[in-house]
Coordinates of C-alpha atoms and ligand atoms in Angstrom, one line a residue:
M1 CA 107.0 99.0 115.7
K2 CA 110.1 98.4 113.8
S3 CA 112.3 101.4 112.8
F4 CA 113.6 101.7 109.2
Y5 CA 115.9 104.5 108.2
I6 CA 116.5 105.0 104.5
T7 CA 118.6 107.5 102.7
T8 CA 119.5 108.5 99.1
A9 CA 123.0 109.7 98.2
I10 CA 123.1 113.5 98.6
D11 CA 123.4 115.1 95.1
Y12 CA 126.2 117.5 94.2
A13 CA 124.6 120.9 94.0
N14 CA 126.5 121.9 91.1
G15 CA 123.8 121.7 88.5
S16 CA 120.2 120.8 87.7
P17 CA 118.9 117.4 88.7
H18 CA 118.7 114.7 85.9
L19 CA 117.0 111.4 85.4
G20 CA 119.7 109.4 87.3
H21 CA 119.0 111.6 90.3
A22 CA 115.3 111.3 89.9
Y23 CA 115.6 107.5 89.8
E24 CA 117.3 107.3 93.0
K25 CA 114.7 109.3 94.7
V26 CA 111.9 107.2 93.2
L27 CA 113.5 103.9 94.1
T28 CA 114.2 105.0 97.6
D29 CA 110.6 106.4 97.9
T30 CA 109.3 103.1 96.7
I31 CA 111.3 101.3 99.4
A32 CA 110.1 103.8 102.0
R33 CA 106.5 103.6 101.1
F34 CA 106.7 99.9 101.0
R35 CA 108.2 99.7 104.4
R36 CA 105.6 102.0 105.9
Q37 CA 102.9 99.8 104.4
M38 CA 104.5 96.8 106.1
G39 CA 104.1 98.7 109.4
D40 CA 107.6 100.1 109.9
R41 CA 108.2 103.4 111.5
V42 CA 110.2 104.9 108.5
H43 CA 112.5 107.8 108.5
F44 CA 113.4 108.8 105.0
L45 CA 116.3 111.3 104.3
T46 CA 117.5 112.9 101.1
G47 CA 119.5 116.1 100.4
V48 CA 122.2 117.8 98.7
D49 CA 126.1 117.9 98.9
E50 CA 127.0 121.4 98.8
H51 CA 130.8 121.7 99.5
G52 CA 133.8 121.0 97.5
Q53 CA 135.5 122.0 94.4
K54 CA 132.7 121.2 91.9
V55 CA 130.3 123.5 93.6
Q56 CA 132.9 126.2 94.0
A57 CA 133.7 126.1 90.4
S58 CA 130.2 126.1 89.3
A59 CA 129.3 129.1 91.5
K60 CA 132.3 131.0 90.2
K61 CA 131.4 130.3 86.6
K62 CA 128.0 131.8 87.4
G63 CA 129.6 134.8 89.1
I64 CA 127.7 134.4 92.3
P65 CA 128.9 133.4 95.9
P66 CA 128.7 129.6 96.5
Q67 CA 126.2 129.9 99.2
Q68 CA 123.7 131.7 96.9
F69 CA 124.5 129.1 94.2
C70 CA 123.7 126.3 96.6
D71 CA 120.5 128.0 97.7
E72 CA 119.3 128.1 94.2
V73 CA 120.3 124.5 93.2
S74 CA 118.9 123.0 96.4
E75 CA 115.6 124.6 95.6
E76 CA 115.6 122.9 92.3
F77 CA 116.1 119.5 94.0
R78 CA 113.4 120.2 96.5
A79 CA 111.0 121.1 93.6
L80 CA 111.9 117.7 92.0
L81 CA 111.0 115.9 95.0
R82 CA 107.7 117.6 95.1
K83 CA 107.0 116.9 91.4
L84 CA 107.8 113.2 91.9
N85 CA 105.7 112.9 95.0
I86 CA 108.6 111.7 97.1
S87 CA 107.6 111.1 100.7
N88 CA 110.9 112.2 102.4
D89 CA 110.8 113.1 106.1
D90 CA 113.8 115.3 106.0
F91 CA 116.1 117.1 103.5
I92 CA 119.6 117.8 104.5
R93 CA 122.0 120.4 103.1
T94 CA 125.6 120.0 104.1
T95 CA 125.9 123.7 104.6
E96 CA 123.5 123.6 107.5
K97 CA 124.7 124.1 111.1
R98 CA 123.3 120.9 112.3
H99 CA 125.6 119.0 109.9
K100 CA 128.7 121.1 110.2
Q101 CA 128.6 120.7 114.0
V102 CA 128.6 116.9 113.7
V103 CA 131.3 116.8 111.2
R104 CA 133.5 118.9 113.3
A105 CA 132.8 117.0 116.4
V106 CA 133.7 113.7 114.6
L107 CA 136.9 115.1 113.2
Q108 CA 137.9 116.4 116.5
Q109 CA 137.1 113.1 118.2
L110 CA 139.2 111.2 115.7
F111 CA 142.0 113.7 115.9
D112 CA 142.0 113.4 119.7
K113 CA 142.2 109.6 119.4
G114 CA 145.1 109.8 117.0
E115 CA 143.1 108.5 114.0
I116 CA 144.1 111.6 112.0
Y117 CA 147.6 112.6 111.5
K118 CA 149.4 115.3 109.4
A119 CA 152.0 114.4 106.7
E120 CA 153.7 115.7 103.6
Y121 CA 152.2 114.3 100.4
T122 CA 153.5 114.4 96.8
G123 CA 151.3 112.8 94.2
F124 CA 148.9 113.1 91.4
Y125 CA 145.5 114.8 92.0
S126 CA 142.3 114.8 90.1
T127 CA 140.3 118.0 90.5
R128 CA 137.2 116.5 88.8
Q129 CA 137.1 113.6 91.3
E130 CA 138.6 115.7 94.2
Q131 CA 141.0 112.9 95.0
F132 CA 144.5 111.8 95.0
L133 CA 145.4 109.1 92.5
Q134 CA 147.6 106.2 92.7
E135 CA 149.8 104.4 90.1
K136 CA 147.1 101.6 89.8
D137 CA 144.5 104.2 88.7
R138 CA 146.5 104.6 85.4
L139 CA 145.4 103.0 82.2
P140 CA 147.7 100.4 80.7
D141 CA 149.2 103.1 78.4
G142 CA 150.2 105.2 81.3
T143 CA 147.4 107.9 80.9
W144 CA 144.8 108.6 83.3
P145 CA 141.2 107.5 82.7
E146 CA 138.8 110.1 81.3
L147 CA 136.8 110.2 84.4
F148 CA 139.5 112.0 86.4
G149 CA 139.6 115.0 84.0
E150 CA 142.8 117.0 84.3
V151 CA 145.4 115.3 86.6
T152 CA 148.2 117.5 88.1
E153 CA 151.2 116.5 90.3
I154 CA 151.2 118.4 93.6
A155 CA 153.1 118.4 96.9
E156 CA 151.5 119.6 100.1
S157 CA 150.9 118.9 103.7
N158 CA 147.6 117.4 104.7
Y159 CA 145.8 115.5 107.3
F160 CA 145.3 111.8 106.9
F161 CA 142.8 109.4 108.3
R162 CA 144.2 105.9 109.3
L163 CA 142.2 103.9 106.9
K164 CA 144.8 101.3 106.5
Q165 CA 144.7 100.0 110.1
Y166 CA 141.0 99.1 109.7
Q167 CA 141.5 97.0 106.5
E168 CA 141.5 93.6 108.2
W169 CA 138.5 94.6 110.4
L170 CA 136.5 95.5 107.2
V171 CA 137.5 92.4 105.5
N172 CA 136.2 90.3 108.4
F173 CA 133.1 92.4 108.8
L174 CA 132.2 91.8 105.2
A175 CA 132.9 88.1 105.4
K176 CA 130.5 87.8 108.4
N177 CA 127.9 90.1 107.0
E178 CA 127.3 88.6 103.5
N179 CA 124.2 90.7 102.9
F180 CA 125.6 94.0 103.9
I181 CA 125.6 95.2 100.2
F182 CA 122.8 94.4 97.8
P183 CA 123.1 93.1 95.2
Q184 CA 125.5 90.5 96.7
Y185 CA 127.7 90.5 93.5
R186 CA 128.6 94.1 94.5
Q187 CA 129.8 93.0 97.9
K188 CA 132.1 90.5 96.1
Q189 CA 133.6 93.4 94.1
V190 CA 134.2 95.3 97.4
Q191 CA 135.9 92.2 98.7
E192 CA 138.0 92.1 95.6
F193 CA 139.0 95.6 96.0
L194 CA 140.0 94.9 99.5
K195 CA 142.6 92.3 98.4
E196 CA 144.9 95.2 97.5
P197 CA 146.3 97.2 100.5
L198 CA 144.6 100.4 101.4
N199 CA 146.1 103.7 101.8
D200 CA 145.3 106.3 104.5
L201 CA 142.8 108.7 103.3
C202 CA 143.7 112.4 102.8
I203 CA 140.9 114.3 104.5
S204 CA 141.8 117.8 104.2
R205 CA 142.4 120.4 101.4
P206 CA 144.6 123.4 102.0
R207 CA 142.4 126.6 102.1
E208 CA 144.4 128.3 99.3
R209 CA 143.3 125.6 96.9
L210 CA 139.9 125.1 98.2
E211 CA 137.8 127.5 100.3
W212 CA 134.4 126.1 100.1
G213 CA 134.2 123.5 102.8
I214 CA 134.0 122.8 106.5
S215 CA 137.2 124.1 108.4
L216 CA 139.0 121.4 110.2
P217 CA 138.4 122.1 113.9
F218 CA 142.0 121.6 114.8
D219 CA 143.5 123.5 111.9
D220 CA 141.8 126.5 110.3
G221 CA 144.2 126.4 107.4
Y222 CA 142.3 123.5 105.9
V223 CA 138.9 122.5 104.8
T224 CA 137.4 119.0 105.1
Y225 CA 137.6 116.7 102.0
V226 CA 134.2 116.7 100.5
W227 CA 133.5 113.0 100.9
F228 CA 134.4 112.9 104.6
D229 CA 132.0 115.8 105.0
A230 CA 129.2 114.3 102.8
L231 CA 129.1 110.7 104.1
L232 CA 128.4 112.1 107.6
N233 CA 125.1 113.5 106.5
Y234 CA 123.4 110.2 107.1
Y235 CA 124.4 110.4 110.6
S236 CA 124.3 114.2 111.3
A237 CA 120.5 114.3 110.1
V238 CA 119.4 111.8 112.9
V239 CA 121.8 112.4 115.9
D240 CA 118.8 114.0 117.7
R241 CA 116.4 111.1 116.8
P242 CA 116.9 108.2 119.3
G243 CA 116.9 104.8 117.7
V244 CA 116.8 106.0 114.0
W245 CA 120.5 105.5 113.1
A246 CA 120.6 102.0 114.3
E247 CA 118.3 100.9 111.3
A248 CA 120.1 102.7 108.5
H249 CA 120.0 101.7 104.9
H250 CA 121.8 103.7 102.1
V251 CA 120.5 103.8 98.6
I252 CA 123.3 104.8 96.3
G253 CA 124.5 104.4 92.7
K254 CA 127.2 101.7 91.9
D255 CA 129.7 104.5 91.0
I256 CA 129.9 105.7 94.6
L257 CA 130.0 102.3 96.3
V258 CA 133.8 101.5 96.2
P259 CA 135.5 103.1 97.9
P260 CA 133.4 105.9 99.5
H261 CA 130.3 103.9 100.9
A262 CA 131.8 100.6 101.1
V263 CA 135.2 101.4 102.5
Y264 CA 135.6 104.9 103.9
W265 CA 132.2 105.0 105.5
P266 CA 132.2 101.8 107.5
I267 CA 135.7 102.6 108.6
M268 CA 134.9 106.1 109.6
L269 CA 132.0 104.9 111.7
K270 CA 134.1 102.1 113.2
A271 CA 136.9 104.6 114.2
A272 CA 134.5 107.0 115.7
G273 CA 132.7 104.3 117.7
I274 CA 129.5 104.6 115.8
S275 CA 127.4 101.6 114.8
L276 CA 127.4 100.5 111.2
P277 CA 124.4 100.9 108.8
K278 CA 122.3 97.8 108.3
G279 CA 122.8 97.8 104.6
I280 CA 123.7 99.4 101.3
I281 CA 121.7 99.1 98.1
A282 CA 123.7 99.9 95.0
H283 CA 121.6 100.5 91.9
G284 CA 122.9 100.7 88.3
W285 CA 122.9 103.6 85.9
W286 CA 120.5 104.9 83.4
M287 CA 122.3 105.0 80.2
T288 CA 121.7 106.7 76.9
R289 CA 123.0 104.5 74.0
G290 CA 125.5 102.7 76.0
S291 CA 126.9 105.5 78.1
K292 CA 126.0 106.7 81.6
M293 CA 123.6 109.7 81.6
S294 CA 125.4 112.6 83.3
K295 CA 125.7 116.2 83.4
S296 CA 129.4 116.2 82.2
T297 CA 128.6 114.2 79.1
G298 CA 125.5 116.3 78.3
N299 CA 123.4 113.4 77.5
A300 CA 121.2 113.8 80.6
L301 CA 117.4 113.9 80.3
N302 CA 115.4 116.3 82.3
P303 CA 112.9 114.2 84.4
L304 CA 110.6 117.2 84.7
D305 CA 109.8 117.1 81.0
L306 CA 108.6 113.5 81.2
V307 CA 106.7 114.2 84.3
A308 CA 105.1 117.2 82.7
E309 CA 104.0 115.1 79.7
F310 CA 103.0 111.9 81.3
G311 CA 102.4 112.6 85.1
A312 CA 104.6 111.5 88.0
D313 CA 103.1 108.1 88.4
A314 CA 103.6 106.9 84.8
F315 CA 107.1 108.1 85.1
R316 CA 107.7 106.4 88.6
Y317 CA 106.0 103.3 87.1
F318 CA 108.5 103.1 84.1
L319 CA 111.6 103.5 86.2
I320 CA 110.7 100.8 88.7
R321 CA 109.3 98.4 86.1
E322 CA 112.2 98.8 83.7
M323 CA 115.2 98.7 86.1
N324 CA 116.3 95.5 87.8
V325 CA 117.9 97.2 90.9
G326 CA 121.7 96.9 90.5
Q327 CA 121.9 96.5 86.7
D328 CA 122.1 99.2 84.1
S329 CA 119.2 100.2 81.8
D330 CA 118.9 102.2 78.6
F331 CA 116.4 104.9 78.8
T332 CA 114.6 105.5 75.6
R333 CA 111.5 107.5 74.8
E334 CA 110.3 104.6 72.6
Q335 CA 110.6 102.1 75.4
F336 CA 108.9 104.4 77.7
L337 CA 106.0 104.8 75.3
V338 CA 105.6 101.0 74.7
R339 CA 105.2 100.5 78.4
Y340 CA 103.0 103.6 78.9
N341 CA 100.7 102.5 76.1
S342 CA 100.6 98.7 76.6
E343 CA 100.9 98.3 80.4
L344 CA 99.4 101.5 81.8
A345 CA 96.8 102.8 79.2
N346 CA 95.7 99.5 77.6
N347 CA 96.1 97.1 80.5
F348 CA 95.5 99.1 83.7
G349 CA 93.6 102.1 82.5
N350 CA 91.4 99.7 80.5
L351 CA 90.5 97.6 83.6
V352 CA 89.5 100.8 85.5
N353 CA 87.3 102.0 82.6
R354 CA 85.6 98.7 82.0
T355 CA 85.0 98.2 85.8
L356 CA 83.4 101.7 86.2
N357 CA 81.5 101.6 82.9
M358 CA 79.9 98.2 83.5
A359 CA 79.1 98.8 87.1
T360 CA 77.3 102.0 85.9
R361 CA 75.7 100.3 82.9
F362 CA 74.6 97.1 84.5
S363 CA 74.3 97.7 88.3
A364 CA 73.3 101.4 88.7
G365 CA 76.9 102.1 89.8
V366 CA 76.9 99.8 92.8
V367 CA 79.3 96.9 93.0
P368 CA 77.2 93.7 93.5
A369 CA 78.1 90.6 95.5
A370 CA 79.6 87.6 93.7
E371 CA 77.2 84.8 93.6
V372 CA 78.9 81.9 91.8
E373 CA 82.3 80.5 91.3
E374 CA 83.1 78.6 88.3
E375 CA 86.5 77.5 86.9
L376 CA 87.2 81.0 85.4
E377 CA 86.6 82.8 88.7
K378 CA 88.6 80.2 90.6
S379 CA 91.6 80.3 88.3
L380 CA 91.6 84.1 88.5
R381 CA 91.6 83.9 92.4
D382 CA 94.2 81.3 92.3
L383 CA 96.5 83.5 90.1
W384 CA 95.9 86.3 92.6
T385 CA 96.9 84.1 95.5
K386 CA 100.1 83.1 93.9
T387 CA 100.9 86.7 92.7
R388 CA 100.2 88.0 96.3
D389 CA 102.3 85.3 98.0
E390 CA 105.3 86.2 95.9
F391 CA 104.7 89.9 96.0
I392 CA 105.9 90.8 99.5
P393 CA 109.1 88.7 99.3
Q394 CA 109.9 90.3 95.9
C395 CA 109.5 93.8 97.3
E396 CA 111.4 93.0 100.5
G397 CA 114.2 91.7 98.2
Y398 CA 114.2 94.9 96.1
Q399 CA 112.8 93.0 93.1
F400 CA 110.2 95.6 92.5
H401 CA 110.3 95.1 88.7
T402 CA 109.4 91.5 88.9
A403 CA 106.6 92.4 91.5
L404 CA 105.2 94.9 88.9
E405 CA 105.5 92.5 86.1
R406 CA 103.5 90.0 88.0
A407 CA 100.9 92.5 88.9
M408 CA 100.7 93.2 85.2
V409 CA 100.2 89.8 84.3
F410 CA 97.4 89.6 86.7
L411 CA 95.8 92.6 85.1
T412 CA 96.1 91.0 81.6
E413 CA 94.5 87.9 82.9
T414 CA 91.7 90.0 84.5
N415 CA 91.0 91.7 81.2
A416 CA 91.1 88.3 79.5
Y417 CA 88.5 87.1 82.0
I418 CA 86.3 89.9 80.9
E419 CA 86.5 88.9 77.3
K420 CA 85.7 85.3 78.1
R421 CA 82.7 86.2 80.3
A422 CA 81.6 88.8 77.8
P423 CA 79.3 90.7 80.4
W424 CA 77.9 92.8 77.6
K425 CA 76.2 89.5 76.3
L426 CA 75.1 88.5 79.8
G427 CA 73.6 91.9 80.2
K428 CA 71.3 91.2 77.3
S429 CA 70.0 88.0 78.8
T430 CA 67.0 88.0 81.2
E431 CA 67.7 84.6 82.6
A432 CA 68.4 84.6 86.3
K433 CA 71.5 82.3 85.9
D434 CA 73.1 84.8 83.5
Q435 CA 72.1 87.8 85.7
A436 CA 73.8 86.0 88.7
L437 CA 76.9 85.4 86.5
L438 CA 76.9 89.0 85.3
R439 CA 76.8 90.2 89.1
T440 CA 79.7 87.8 89.7
V441 CA 81.7 89.3 86.9
L442 CA 81.2 92.9 88.1
A443 CA 82.1 91.9 91.6
T444 CA 85.2 89.9 90.5
I445 CA 86.6 92.5 88.3
A446 CA 86.1 95.3 90.8
E447 CA 87.9 93.2 93.6
A448 CA 90.7 92.3 91.1
L449 CA 91.2 95.9 90.5
R450 CA 91.1 96.8 94.1
L451 CA 93.8 94.2 94.8
V452 CA 96.1 95.5 92.1
V453 CA 95.7 99.0 93.4
A454 CA 96.6 98.0 96.8
A455 CA 99.6 96.1 95.4
V456 CA 101.1 98.9 93.4
Q457 CA 100.3 101.9 95.7
H458 CA 104.0 102.4 96.7
V459 CA 105.0 102.9 93.0
M460 CA 101.9 104.9 91.9
P461 CA 100.7 106.6 95.0
S462 CA 98.5 109.3 93.4
T463 CA 97.0 107.1 90.6
T464 CA 96.0 104.5 93.2
E465 CA 94.5 107.1 95.6
K466 CA 92.3 108.4 92.6
I467 CA 91.1 104.9 91.7
N468 CA 90.2 104.2 95.3
A469 CA 88.3 107.4 95.3
V470 CA 86.2 106.5 92.2
L471 CA 85.7 102.9 93.6
G472 CA 84.3 104.5 96.8
Y473 CA 86.8 102.6 98.7
T474 CA 88.9 103.5 101.9
P475 CA 91.7 101.0 102.5
G476 CA 92.0 99.6 105.9
A477 CA 95.0 100.3 108.2
V478 CA 96.7 97.0 107.7
W479 CA 98.2 96.8 104.3
R480 CA 98.8 93.0 104.2
D481 CA 95.1 92.6 104.8
E482 CA 94.3 94.7 101.7
L483 CA 96.1 92.0 99.6
N484 CA 93.5 89.3 100.6
W485 CA 90.8 88.5 98.2
G486 CA 87.8 89.6 100.2
D487 CA 85.0 91.1 98.2
K488 CA 85.7 94.3 99.9
L489 CA 83.8 96.4 97.4
T490 CA 80.4 94.8 97.7
G491 CA 77.9 97.6 98.0
A492 CA 80.4 100.4 97.1
K493 CA 79.1 103.2 94.9
V494 CA 81.5 103.9 92.0
A495 CA 81.9 107.0 89.9
G496 CA 81.2 106.8 86.1
A497 CA 84.7 107.4 84.6
L498 CA 88.3 108.3 85.3
V499 CA 90.8 109.3 82.7
L500 CA 94.2 108.0 84.0
F501 CA 96.7 107.6 81.2
P502 CA 95.6 109.7 78.3
R503 CA 97.1 108.9 74.9
P504 CA 100.1 111.1 74.3
A505 CA 100.0 113.5 71.4
P506 CA 101.3 111.8 68.3
P507 CA 104.7 113.0 67.2
E508 CA 104.5 115.7 64.6
K509 CA 104.6 114.0 61.2
A510 CA 106.1 115.4 58.1
P511 CA 103.4 116.5 55.8
A512 CA 102.2 113.7 53.4
P513 CA 103.8 114.1 50.0
V514 CA 101.4 115.7 47.6
A515 CA 100.5 113.3 44.8
K516 CA 101.5 114.4 41.4
G517 CA 98.5 114.6 39.0
Ligands
MSP1 N1 127.6 114.0 96.2 C1 127.8 112.6 95.8 C2 127.2 111.6 96.8 C3 127.6 111.9 98.2 S1 126.6 110.6 99.2 C4 127.2 111.1 100.7 C5 127.5 112.3 94.4 N2 126.6 113.1 93.9 S2 125.9 112.9 92.3 O1 125.1 114.1 92.2 O2 127.0 112.8 91.4 O3 125.2 111.6 92.2 C6 124.2 111.4 93.2 C7 123.5 110.0 93.0 O4 122.9 109.9 91.7 C8 124.6 108.9 93.1 O5 124.1 107.8 93.8 C9 124.7 108.5 91.7 O6 125.0 107.0 91.4 C10 123.4 108.7 91.0 N3 123.4 108.9 89.6 C11 124.0 109.9 88.8 N4 123.9 109.5 87.6 C12 123.3 108.4 87.4 C13 122.7 107.7 86.3 N5 122.9 108.0 85.1 N6 121.8 106.6 86.6 C14 121.5 106.2 87.9 N7 122.0 107.0 88.9 C15 123.1 107.8 88.8 O7 127.9 111.3 93.8

């Protein structure tokens, strides 16, 4: 059995989760469930990033100690995972002992090897981003970009990690491992970034300025820079699990690729003598009218509202269907409703209802065996074969949106097949030929439905479980086999009905104007 270790970024515990956070969980869960289906031994980690300035400031604003603040916020993130049906195996908090121990051990090791040194530093510092800035970070007019918030000039002694001396190594590593970062165009951006010389990385913050962090093991007057601490979560969570680290894949947003994940992280690992992850998947942003959804801009949607209204699976479906991994997407309620109504309610939900209704009406609730194969049946089966053959490579290549789109096309064709065959007419005929055809139609659509259910179960795990239950079907252990057309439902006793995607309540309308008489 192949190991597959997958992680999300750990979210800052400085406020409630929003749609961007929810998406990353759903995407990673989709990958994790897909790999499990493929037979891998998956370990799926997510968690929260609890140290640093942002958390300290938010706790202070609320008037409670940072630990208590983190306890509350991390519960909110855990609740989100449950609501979204995320199948994570572990949840890490950077305030946990298991994590702090590893961070301190790695720091000590790097310090002993001379990879960390102390120096005086004078320069510009962004509190919002918790990083020192360079001249090249300025806008052409000399001001600092909005994302850095307030920028102040400071002079202080700090500890530095020798990033610069690994630049050439990283450049060579990326040249040799073309597919380290997905999508590949993001790897090119990292390579561009590495054309400029790197500076060593300041990995400490004086305790007077920031208390809320992990003390440096070799100097108690300082705490660890939050990124150096946070990145190590991926490793600290699995040090006690042999073989897991070697198969690590990180899912993150494009904003934290360069430099943290694509530059600091590989170099930290290399310097510490730890093997590198297998890959990094950098997704794009959910936007609202052209700007990134985020807590600080106040345009973030609460994912829990949508889940409460439409259910976790419809929400998961929309996120995965709409977003091409790597690119940005706008989130609008209108677009959500379009997909919900046309793809889920009308297409998917409709096939479920027709299958159940017709099996009940024409066959006493039992799926008959197919008896004939004419052109219509053959072309539907051929379409499935094509859909199936492309499905696994699409999912392996993180093209889940295309895979779902093809599954939808197949559903549309199955519904169209029903229209063409008009089983309601066949049901009125007493001719043996028509009866055989009717049984064939019932068998064909039930099998088509079973196949789509098998295909999309990593995106809609609870809906597909419900459908299998009403179809009286228990999938076999080997998922790939479930994707083969095999009349597996012959003889199954199906339930009468299942409401899956109820019509949302219409938006409140202004009262109609009263006609003047
Ligand atoms: N704490 C750091 C990550 C440390 S990982 C060792 C952090 N936290 S965050 O809460 O700001 O973001 C967490 C993840 O959510 C990131 O991968 C980020 O890209 C993602 N998203 C935040 N807003 C987003 C959107 N609007 N759209 C999609 N994902 C975005 O960064």
